[in-house]
Amino acid sequence: VDGRPIPKMIAFLSTIFNGFAPELEVPCITRPTDHGWPSYDATKVEPTPADAWYFGLCTVKPTRGRKVRRRRCDLVAAYALVLDDIGTSPKSRVATLPVEPAWKLETSKDNYQWGFIFEVPEDDLRRFAAIVRGIQAVTGADPGAGGDYRVMRIPGSVHRTGFIARLAEWHPERTWMPLDLAEAFGARLLYTGTGADYDGPPPLLDE
């Protein structure tokens, strides 16, 4: 990985969610099943290999068990922003971006997710969603990969084609204040006018 050690799934999450308050919030992971997308407390359940694991960009309220809920009312704060479909694959929307990320994850051949770690978590989730929309608008990145309860792939996550998500670059020292990241992209915050718009689409399903 760009000359750096490859973090295991759980180490990857621990780096992104460094400093979270476990009595108030926990990172969550999820995977598609025949019964939907159950969410789990990432501090209690380690992702298993050879499966399609995703993680939530926002922490959620903890529970006493292994499972957690990922409804909008359960979200606490956003710890990262991820832009999808970057690369030279036919399914990519844009070849590259003007701001270098903390990580580049190849989710299918030559198609990447670029992840940006926040220096301080964004607990204004409406503003977080507006930042995501604004950056997507100026970059041309996948507009379907937005919203505060969006989930993104973890290194090692298996695509339905059998492709295993590969961490191509890992620079966790690169962190951003959320508004500074928007400014770096030259993006304005795009708020929506109705609650229905703000609710957004269901979790990302890779094609």
Tab-separated table of C-alpha atoms in Angstrom:
chain	number	residue	atom	x	y	z
A	1	VAL	CA	0.000	0.000	0.000
A	2	ASP	CA	2.085	2.891	-1.254
A	3	GLY	CA	5.025	1.495	0.723
A	4	ARG	CA	3.033	1.483	3.974
A	5	PRO	CA	1.725	-1.413	6.073
A	6	ILE	CA	-1.753	-2.627	5.145
A	7	PRO	CA	-4.110	-2.104	8.095
A	8	LYS	CA	-6.460	-4.923	8.980
A	9	MET	CA	-10.150	-4.138	8.774
A	10	ILE	CA	-10.482	-3.323	12.457
A	11	ALA	CA	-7.269	-1.238	12.494
A	12	PHE	CA	-8.589	0.712	9.511
A	13	LEU	CA	-11.742	1.584	11.425
A	14	SER	CA	-9.857	2.352	14.632
A	15	THR	CA	-7.777	4.936	12.789
A	16	ILE	CA	-10.769	6.666	11.214
A	17	PHE	CA	-12.787	6.700	14.446
A	18	ASN	CA	-9.890	7.568	16.730
A	19	GLY	CA	-11.050	9.331	19.879
A	20	PHE	CA	-14.748	8.435	19.793
A	21	ALA	CA	-16.563	8.394	23.133
A	22	PRO	CA	-17.780	4.787	23.639
A	23	GLU	CA	-20.331	5.735	26.283
A	24	LEU	CA	-22.039	8.007	23.726
A	25	GLU	CA	-21.216	6.613	20.284
A	26	VAL	CA	-19.744	3.616	18.470
A	27	PRO	CA	-18.623	2.941	14.887
A	28	CYS	CA	-20.860	0.515	13.049
A	29	ILE	CA	-20.362	-2.066	10.329
A	30	THR	CA	-22.930	-3.765	8.137
A	31	ARG	CA	-23.285	-6.270	5.334
A	32	PRO	CA	-26.140	-7.261	3.033
A	33	THR	CA	-28.089	-10.366	4.000
A	34	ASP	CA	-31.294	-12.021	2.875
A	35	HIS	CA	-33.032	-10.031	5.616
A	36	GLY	CA	-31.675	-6.564	4.876
A	37	TRP	CA	-28.641	-4.727	6.221
A	38	PRO	CA	-28.179	-5.509	9.944
A	39	SER	CA	-25.755	-3.148	11.676
A	40	TYR	CA	-23.238	-4.148	14.320
A	41	ASP	CA	-21.153	-2.372	16.929
A	42	ALA	CA	-17.643	-2.402	15.423
A	43	THR	CA	-16.130	-2.545	18.921
A	44	LYS	CA	-17.864	-5.886	19.547
A	45	VAL	CA	-17.970	-7.570	16.118
A	46	GLU	CA	-14.883	-7.865	13.901
A	47	PRO	CA	-15.582	-8.090	10.145
A	48	THR	CA	-15.076	-11.604	8.836
A	49	PRO	CA	-12.961	-12.132	5.704
A	50	ALA	CA	-14.473	-13.077	2.337
A	51	ASP	CA	-17.662	-11.101	2.926
A	52	ALA	CA	-19.176	-7.810	1.700
A	53	TRP	CA	-18.562	-5.601	4.723
A	54	TYR	CA	-19.263	-1.866	4.833
A	55	PHE	CA	-18.869	0.763	7.534
A	56	GLY	CA	-20.993	3.765	8.408
A	57	LEU	CA	-19.380	7.177	8.009
A	58	CYS	CA	-21.195	8.251	11.167
A	59	THR	CA	-21.060	6.796	14.636
A	60	VAL	CA	-24.310	5.588	16.172
A	61	LYS	CA	-25.727	5.363	19.678
A	62	PRO	CA	-24.442	2.290	21.546
A	63	THR	CA	-26.607	-0.571	22.762
A	64	ARG	CA	-26.010	-3.339	25.279
A	65	GLY	CA	-25.778	-5.964	22.562
A	66	ARG	CA	-23.734	-6.559	19.437
A	67	LYS	CA	-26.331	-5.120	17.095
A	68	VAL	CA	-26.994	-1.392	16.737
A	69	ARG	CA	-29.503	0.684	14.805
A	70	ARG	CA	-28.569	3.031	11.970
A	71	ARG	CA	-31.686	5.127	11.583
A	72	ARG	CA	-31.181	8.860	11.208
A	73	CYS	CA	-32.194	9.399	14.835
A	74	ASP	CA	-29.429	6.977	15.912
A	75	LEU	CA	-26.572	8.839	14.181
A	76	VAL	CA	-24.165	10.870	16.304
A	77	ALA	CA	-21.296	12.347	14.267
A	78	ALA	CA	-19.518	11.974	10.907
A	79	TYR	CA	-15.849	10.998	11.077
A	80	ALA	CA	-15.043	10.827	7.368
A	81	LEU	CA	-16.252	11.778	3.919
A	82	VAL	CA	-15.916	9.385	0.982
A	83	LEU	CA	-16.196	10.116	-2.728
A	84	ASP	CA	-17.045	7.194	-4.992
A	85	ASP	CA	-16.383	6.111	-8.578
A	86	ILE	CA	-12.982	7.731	-9.065
A	87	GLY	CA	-10.615	6.167	-11.602
A	88	THR	CA	-10.258	4.919	-15.161
A	89	SER	CA	-12.830	2.127	-15.110
A	90	PRO	CA	-15.778	2.430	-17.518
A	91	LYS	CA	-18.000	2.836	-14.449
A	92	SER	CA	-15.845	5.635	-12.993
A	93	ARG	CA	-17.375	9.107	-13.103
A	94	VAL	CA	-14.148	11.085	-12.814
A	95	ALA	CA	-10.501	10.122	-13.336
A	96	THR	CA	-8.977	12.003	-10.408
A	97	LEU	CA	-9.620	14.760	-7.852
A	98	PRO	CA	-7.726	17.955	-6.972
A	99	VAL	CA	-7.388	17.097	-3.248
A	100	GLU	CA	-5.444	14.034	-2.124
A	101	PRO	CA	-7.290	11.765	0.363
A	102	ALA	CA	-6.326	9.782	3.436
A	103	TRP	CA	-7.068	6.568	1.573
A	104	LYS	CA	-7.830	5.208	-1.872
A	105	LEU	CA	-9.761	1.952	-1.900
A	106	GLU	CA	-10.045	0.018	-5.157
A	107	THR	CA	-13.559	-1.452	-4.990
A	108	SER	CA	-13.597	-2.921	-8.503
A	109	LYS	CA	-10.895	-2.955	-11.168
A	110	ASP	CA	-9.548	0.594	-11.672
A	111	ASN	CA	-12.472	2.124	-9.753
A	112	TYR	CA	-11.850	3.729	-6.370
A	113	GLN	CA	-13.372	5.300	-3.301
A	114	TRP	CA	-11.371	8.240	-1.956
A	115	GLY	CA	-11.712	8.774	1.784
A	116	PHE	CA	-11.062	11.935	3.794
A	117	ILE	CA	-10.675	11.684	7.580
A	118	PHE	CA	-12.022	14.547	9.674
A	119	GLU	CA	-9.695	16.150	12.196
A	120	VAL	CA	-12.741	16.837	14.375
A	121	PRO	CA	-15.993	14.873	13.882
A	122	GLU	CA	-18.908	16.759	12.347
A	123	ASP	CA	-21.922	16.478	14.640
A	124	ASP	CA	-24.097	18.799	12.551
A	125	LEU	CA	-25.240	16.052	10.216
A	126	ARG	CA	-27.352	18.319	8.056
A	127	ARG	CA	-24.238	20.398	7.400
A	128	PHE	CA	-22.231	17.222	6.755
A	129	ALA	CA	-24.714	16.141	4.085
A	130	ALA	CA	-24.535	19.635	2.554
A	131	ILE	CA	-20.727	19.435	2.436
A	132	VAL	CA	-20.908	16.046	0.708
A	133	ARG	CA	-23.408	17.325	-1.883
A	134	GLY	CA	-21.336	20.422	-2.553
A	135	ILE	CA	-18.131	18.467	-3.125
A	136	GLN	CA	-19.910	15.925	-5.305
A	137	ALA	CA	-21.345	18.742	-7.401
A	138	VAL	CA	-17.965	20.332	-8.172
A	139	THR	CA	-16.049	17.075	-8.674
A	140	GLY	CA	-18.539	14.929	-10.569
A	141	ALA	CA	-18.135	12.083	-8.065
A	142	ASP	CA	-21.031	9.649	-7.656
A	143	PRO	CA	-23.981	11.663	-6.261
A	144	GLY	CA	-25.550	8.452	-4.950
A	145	ALA	CA	-22.767	8.058	-2.383
A	146	GLY	CA	-23.895	10.882	-0.136
A	147	GLY	CA	-25.906	11.481	2.976
A	148	ASP	CA	-25.196	11.039	6.620
A	149	TYR	CA	-26.136	7.371	6.907
A	150	ARG	CA	-24.237	6.255	3.831
A	151	VAL	CA	-22.011	3.193	4.131
A	152	MET	CA	-18.729	2.507	2.338
A	153	ARG	CA	-16.605	-0.564	1.776
A	154	ILE	CA	-13.884	-1.723	4.143
A	155	PRO	CA	-10.552	-3.056	2.827
A	156	GLY	CA	-11.044	-6.765	2.194
A	157	SER	CA	-14.757	-6.378	1.455
A	158	VAL	CA	-15.808	-8.706	-1.355
A	159	HIS	CA	-17.751	-7.375	-4.345
A	160	ARG	CA	-20.485	-9.608	-5.804
A	161	THR	CA	-18.142	-10.212	-8.787
A	162	GLY	CA	-15.559	-11.659	-6.409
A	163	PHE	CA	-13.281	-8.600	-6.506
A	164	ILE	CA	-11.738	-7.963	-3.082
A	165	ALA	CA	-11.532	-4.289	-2.104
A	166	ARG	CA	-7.857	-3.300	-2.036
A	167	LEU	CA	-6.333	-0.409	-0.143
A	168	ALA	CA	-4.152	1.248	-2.781
A	169	GLU	CA	-3.045	4.252	-0.697
A	170	TRP	CA	-3.125	4.891	3.042
A	171	HIS	CA	-2.192	8.298	4.486
A	172	PRO	CA	-4.020	8.591	7.831
A	173	GLU	CA	-1.925	11.637	8.723
A	174	ARG	CA	-3.991	13.610	6.197
A	175	THR	CA	-6.941	15.010	8.122
A	176	TRP	CA	-9.341	17.866	7.445
A	177	MET	CA	-11.758	20.084	9.259
A	178	PRO	CA	-15.041	19.474	7.396
A	179	LEU	CA	-15.541	23.065	6.222
A	180	ASP	CA	-11.878	23.371	5.241
A	181	LEU	CA	-12.261	20.295	3.051
A	182	ALA	CA	-15.206	21.880	1.253
A	183	GLU	CA	-13.150	25.045	0.752
A	184	ALA	CA	-10.205	23.036	-0.610
A	185	PHE	CA	-12.505	21.615	-3.280
A	186	GLY	CA	-13.992	25.041	-3.999
A	187	ALA	CA	-17.406	23.706	-3.013
A	188	ARG	CA	-20.328	25.530	-1.481
A	189	LEU	CA	-22.633	23.779	0.936
A	190	LEU	CA	-25.733	22.426	-0.774
A	191	TYR	CA	-28.656	22.170	1.606
A	192	THR	CA	-31.966	20.737	0.445
A	193	GLY	CA	-35.288	22.363	0.983
A	194	THR	CA	-37.427	19.472	2.207
A	195	GLY	CA	-37.179	16.693	4.711
A	196	ALA	CA	-37.914	14.162	1.992
A	197	ASP	CA	-34.877	15.309	0.005
A	198	TYR	CA	-32.738	15.220	3.105
A	199	ASP	CA	-33.731	11.657	3.929
A	200	GLY	CA	-31.870	10.543	0.815
A	201	PRO	CA	-31.499	7.074	-0.742
A	202	PRO	CA	-30.924	3.747	1.021
A	203	PRO	CA	-27.391	2.434	1.637
A	204	LEU	CA	-25.068	2.144	-1.325
A	205	LEU	CA	-25.387	-1.016	-3.377
A	206	ASP	CA	-22.430	-1.484	-5.741
A	207	GLU	CA	-23.193	-2.387	-9.313
